[in-house]
């Protein structure tokens, strides 16, 4: 059921914002953002109203002998189109996650499986890098600890672009891999895992941090070697005492490291607040997708069979090479559709 009173409120607000922009009054940046956010919803409302009006007009034409044949031709297509337009409008009316349009912090760490888990963590990093490149996003690694064999002990990346968090937010969880490790001489298939966390980037207004709650240490950078390593005490470690969160950054500039570490800290604290709110909201329900449980095994990558399985929605694809090369859209679209269906069901749509 489409709530027509809500549609009227949305279109009235849109027309008001349009008038404000034409006059050039008020906070133009804020008005412009709200206007652009409402535009696709209003377009869907307009299309829905137009299809309904076309159906009513065609049905009225049935009483006109001269127009009856034309109406009988048009009505089946119009009536078949109405459910599609209604569904698109219902999706447009779903409550939006305000963080969807934000940049994101991507954190990847090896889980069980030793060096093979670290190598898989590196594979996941490259997968997300390639996906970001395909979407035209900027992918910046801001903290990385590598193993001697080329794996990843820990990596934190900053991703900016259009709707980054909306596209990547369902990637958080445990990713399991089944394959014969490069370090395995007997050809046996091993199972290991890596954890992925995708956090919406926090803005200054989201989290206020008391300077008295911080302990800031400087230390020497460490790495695989090179002329710039261990030459200056430029690395920064910030400990947020109330939460116990520890963030490090080891670029060459100490000033830049402080900025990066504070941004990561704000983002992690913001994520903690979001997780708390989500837990309270979902106390009486358990959404299969996006539950926020970072310990949940969400996906298995089976290399011998070229198979990927997302356990939350039962999706299985036999295109693992393409996925590891960054072709994630089919998975992400399916997860998004499942989350939307869950929301529609909860709203009784």
Tab-separated table of N, CA and C in Angstrom, residues 173-247:
chain	number	residue	atom	x	y	z
A	173	UNK	N	32.647	-9.013	7.978
A	173	UNK	CA	32.453	-10.350	8.513
A	173	UNK	C	33.663	-11.221	8.229
A	174	UNK	N	33.502	-12.513	8.453
A	174	UNK	CA	34.589	-13.472	8.251
A	174	UNK	C	34.490	-14.069	6.848
A	175	UNK	N	35.565	-13.943	6.097
A	175	UNK	CA	35.652	-14.499	4.748
A	175	UNK	C	36.529	-15.755	4.827
A	176	UNK	N	35.983	-16.889	4.411
A	176	UNK	CA	36.702	-18.155	4.524
A	176	UNK	C	37.205	-18.595	3.147
A	177	UNK	N	38.418	-19.132	3.117
A	177	UNK	CA	38.998	-19.599	1.858
A	177	UNK	C	39.356	-21.080	1.963
A	178	UNK	N	39.099	-21.811	0.891
A	178	UNK	CA	39.474	-23.226	0.790
A	178	UNK	C	40.324	-23.384	-0.472
A	179	UNK	N	41.593	-23.719	-0.277
A	179	UNK	CA	42.492	-23.891	-1.419
A	179	UNK	C	43.767	-24.583	-0.968
A	180	UNK	N	44.590	-24.953	-1.942
A	180	UNK	CA	45.896	-25.531	-1.648
A	180	UNK	C	46.877	-24.368	-1.488
A	181	UNK	N	47.422	-24.155	-0.299
A	181	UNK	CA	48.337	-23.031	-0.086
A	181	UNK	C	49.627	-23.182	-0.897
A	182	UNK	N	50.226	-22.045	-1.225
A	182	UNK	CA	51.518	-22.073	-1.918
A	182	UNK	C	52.585	-22.742	-1.060
A	183	UNK	N	52.388	-22.684	0.245
A	183	UNK	CA	53.367	-23.263	1.165
A	183	UNK	C	53.137	-24.750	1.413
A	184	UNK	N	52.096	-25.324	0.782
A	184	UNK	CA	51.743	-26.735	0.990
A	184	UNK	C	52.344	-27.597	-0.114
A	185	UNK	N	53.208	-28.506	0.250
A	185	UNK	CA	53.876	-29.350	-0.750
A	185	UNK	C	53.076	-30.610	-1.066
A	186	UNK	N	52.171	-30.991	-0.186
A	186	UNK	CA	51.444	-32.240	-0.365
A	186	UNK	C	50.173	-32.123	-1.174
A	187	UNK	N	49.827	-30.907	-1.597
A	187	UNK	CA	48.629	-30.722	-2.405
A	187	UNK	C	47.336	-30.797	-1.640
A	188	UNK	N	47.377	-30.676	-0.334
A	188	UNK	CA	46.160	-30.769	0.476
A	188	UNK	C	45.443	-29.409	0.531
A	189	UNK	N	44.121	-29.470	0.509
A	189	UNK	CA	43.319	-28.255	0.603
A	189	UNK	C	43.248	-27.816	2.064
A	190	UNK	N	43.548	-26.565	2.294
A	190	UNK	CA	43.472	-25.995	3.648
A	190	UNK	C	42.306	-25.011	3.717
A	191	UNK	N	41.786	-24.843	4.900
A	191	UNK	CA	40.756	-23.828	5.148
A	191	UNK	C	41.325	-22.775	6.090
A	192	UNK	N	41.246	-21.531	5.683
A	192	UNK	CA	41.686	-20.430	6.543
A	192	UNK	C	40.716	-19.271	6.364
A	193	UNK	N	40.968	-18.197	7.061
A	193	UNK	CA	39.992	-17.105	7.047
A	193	UNK	C	40.650	-15.755	7.257
A	194	UNK	N	39.918	-14.724	6.878
A	194	UNK	CA	40.326	-13.342	7.144
A	194	UNK	C	39.075	-12.560	7.518
A	195	UNK	N	39.243	-11.550	8.335
A	195	UNK	CA	38.106	-10.724	8.732
A	195	UNK	C	38.164	-9.390	7.997
A	196	UNK	N	36.999	-8.937	7.605
A	196	UNK	CA	36.861	-7.657	6.910
A	196	UNK	C	35.915	-6.780	7.727
A	197	UNK	N	36.291	-5.523	7.892
A	197	UNK	CA	35.398	-4.547	8.535
A	197	UNK	C	35.329	-3.328	7.637
A	198	UNK	N	34.108	-2.894	7.333
A	198	UNK	CA	33.899	-1.682	6.540
A	198	UNK	C	33.161	-0.688	7.426
A	199	UNK	N	33.792	0.440	7.697
A	199	UNK	CA	33.237	1.421	8.624
A	199	UNK	C	32.959	2.730	7.888
A	200	UNK	N	31.788	3.329	8.083
A	200	UNK	CA	31.530	4.633	7.455
A	200	UNK	C	32.424	5.695	8.094
A	201	UNK	N	33.007	6.531	7.269
A	201	UNK	CA	33.918	7.542	7.801
A	201	UNK	C	33.154	8.532	8.673
A	202	UNK	N	33.707	8.827	9.828
A	202	UNK	CA	33.069	9.765	10.751
A	202	UNK	C	33.416	11.191	10.373
A	203	UNK	N	32.476	12.083	10.601
A	203	UNK	CA	32.717	13.513	10.438
A	203	UNK	C	32.954	14.122	11.818
A	204	UNK	N	33.537	15.297	11.822
A	204	UNK	CA	33.876	15.930	13.100
A	204	UNK	C	32.661	16.077	14.010
A	205	UNK	N	31.486	16.320	13.396
A	205	UNK	CA	30.284	16.560	14.210
A	205	UNK	C	29.727	15.261	14.801
A	206	UNK	N	30.152	14.118	14.277
A	206	UNK	CA	29.610	12.841	14.747
A	206	UNK	C	30.147	12.450	16.114
A	207	UNK	N	31.428	12.665	16.300
A	207	UNK	CA	32.100	12.198	17.513
A	207	UNK	C	32.956	13.314	18.093
A	208	UNK	N	32.714	13.636	19.354
A	208	UNK	CA	33.541	14.597	20.057
A	208	UNK	C	34.494	13.831	20.973
A	209	UNK	N	35.793	14.052	20.780
A	209	UNK	CA	36.796	13.319	21.560
A	209	UNK	C	37.470	14.269	22.541
A	210	UNK	N	37.456	13.887	23.799
A	210	UNK	CA	38.112	14.670	24.835
A	210	UNK	C	39.616	14.393	24.793
A	211	UNK	N	40.411	15.449	24.679
A	211	UNK	CA	41.864	15.277	24.601
A	211	UNK	C	42.419	14.570	25.831
A	212	UNK	N	41.744	14.711	26.959
A	212	UNK	CA	42.208	14.051	28.192
A	212	UNK	C	42.010	12.533	28.146
A	213	UNK	N	41.205	12.070	27.185
A	213	UNK	CA	40.967	10.628	27.056
A	213	UNK	C	41.993	9.960	26.153
A	214	UNK	N	42.960	10.724	25.654
A	214	UNK	CA	43.911	10.186	24.691
A	214	UNK	C	45.316	10.075	25.269
A	215	UNK	N	46.003	9.007	24.872
A	215	UNK	CA	47.441	8.915	25.111
A	215	UNK	C	48.111	8.791	23.743
A	216	UNK	N	48.998	9.740	23.460
A	216	UNK	CA	49.630	9.794	22.143
A	216	UNK	C	51.119	9.495	22.291
A	217	UNK	N	51.567	8.473	21.592
A	217	UNK	CA	52.978	8.073	21.619
A	217	UNK	C	53.564	8.193	20.220
A	218	UNK	N	54.802	8.624	20.146
A	218	UNK	CA	55.520	8.615	18.872
A	218	UNK	C	56.572	7.521	18.931
A	219	UNK	N	56.840	6.941	17.783
A	219	UNK	CA	57.794	5.837	17.736
A	219	UNK	C	58.386	5.756	16.343
A	220	UNK	N	59.377	4.912	16.199
A	220	UNK	CA	60.017	4.764	14.902
A	220	UNK	C	59.172	3.901	13.978
A	221	UNK	N	59.143	4.313	12.710
A	221	UNK	CA	58.429	3.527	11.711
A	221	UNK	C	59.125	2.187	11.530
A	222	UNK	N	58.351	1.172	11.197
A	222	UNK	CA	58.925	-0.128	10.896
A	222	UNK	C	58.378	-0.589	9.570
A	223	UNK	N	59.167	-1.337	8.851
A	223	UNK	CA	58.723	-1.793	7.539
A	223	UNK	C	59.670	-2.823	6.996
A	224	UNK	N	59.590	-3.036	5.680
A	224	UNK	CA	60.398	-4.075	5.053
A	224	UNK	C	61.817	-3.619	4.757
A	225	UNK	N	62.104	-2.358	5.045
A	225	UNK	CA	63.456	-1.870	4.784
A	225	UNK	C	63.429	-0.650	3.893
A	226	UNK	N	64.588	-0.081	3.610
A	226	UNK	CA	64.661	1.106	2.759
A	226	UNK	C	65.266	2.265	3.504
A	227	UNK	N	65.623	3.287	2.747
A	227	UNK	CA	66.378	4.386	3.343
A	227	UNK	C	65.573	5.228	4.318
A	228	UNK	N	64.231	5.208	4.188
A	228	UNK	CA	63.418	6.054	5.061
A	228	UNK	C	62.961	5.337	6.334
A	229	UNK	N	63.211	4.052	6.417
A	229	UNK	CA	62.721	3.291	7.563
A	229	UNK	C	63.674	3.438	8.746
A	230	UNK	N	63.080	3.602	9.939
A	230	UNK	CA	63.844	3.702	11.187
A	230	UNK	C	64.804	4.891	11.229
A	231	UNK	N	64.446	5.957	10.502
A	231	UNK	CA	65.320	7.125	10.531
A	231	UNK	C	64.764	8.236	11.412
A	232	UNK	N	63.436	8.288	11.578
A	232	UNK	CA	62.836	9.331	12.413
A	232	UNK	C	61.733	8.729	13.266
A	233	UNK	N	61.449	9.393	14.379
A	233	UNK	CA	60.353	8.956	15.255
A	233	UNK	C	59.046	9.562	14.746
A	234	UNK	N	58.628	9.160	13.544
A	234	UNK	CA	57.472	9.803	12.918
A	234	UNK	C	56.166	9.056	13.141
A	235	UNK	N	56.237	7.758	13.406
A	235	UNK	CA	55.006	6.990	13.588
A	235	UNK	C	54.274	7.453	14.852
A	236	UNK	N	52.945	7.400	14.770
A	236	UNK	CA	52.105	7.862	15.879
A	236	UNK	C	51.164	6.744	16.305
A	237	UNK	N	51.066	6.549	17.614
A	237	UNK	CA	50.105	5.603	18.170
A	237	UNK	C	49.203	6.366	19.129
A	238	UNK	N	47.903	6.292	18.901
A	238	UNK	CA	46.935	6.971	19.766
A	238	UNK	C	46.083	5.923	20.468
A	239	UNK	N	46.027	6.018	21.789
A	239	UNK	CA	45.197	5.116	22.587
A	239	UNK	C	44.030	5.908	23.169
A	240	UNK	N	42.808	5.447	22.853
A	240	UNK	CA	41.617	6.058	23.434
A	240	UNK	C	41.322	5.303	24.723
A	241	UNK	N	41.623	5.914	25.844
A	241	UNK	CA	41.609	5.216	27.125
A	241	UNK	C	40.236	4.658	27.503
A	242	UNK	N	39.124	5.406	27.344
A	242	UNK	CA	37.824	4.850	27.755
A	242	UNK	C	37.420	3.583	26.990
A	243	UNK	N	37.718	3.530	25.692
A	243	UNK	CA	37.294	2.385	24.885
A	243	UNK	C	38.381	1.345	24.710
A	244	UNK	N	39.638	1.736	24.951
A	244	UNK	CA	40.753	0.817	24.744
A	244	UNK	C	41.179	0.696	23.293
A	245	UNK	N	40.600	1.501	22.409
A	245	UNK	CA	40.958	1.450	20.986
A	245	UNK	C	42.358	2.023	20.792
A	246	UNK	N	43.189	1.303	20.047
A	246	UNK	CA	44.547	1.754	19.739
A	246	UNK	C	44.676	1.896	18.225
A	247	UNK	N	45.153	3.051	17.786
A	247	UNK	CA	45.303	3.325	16.361
A	247	UNK	C	46.738	3.756	16.105
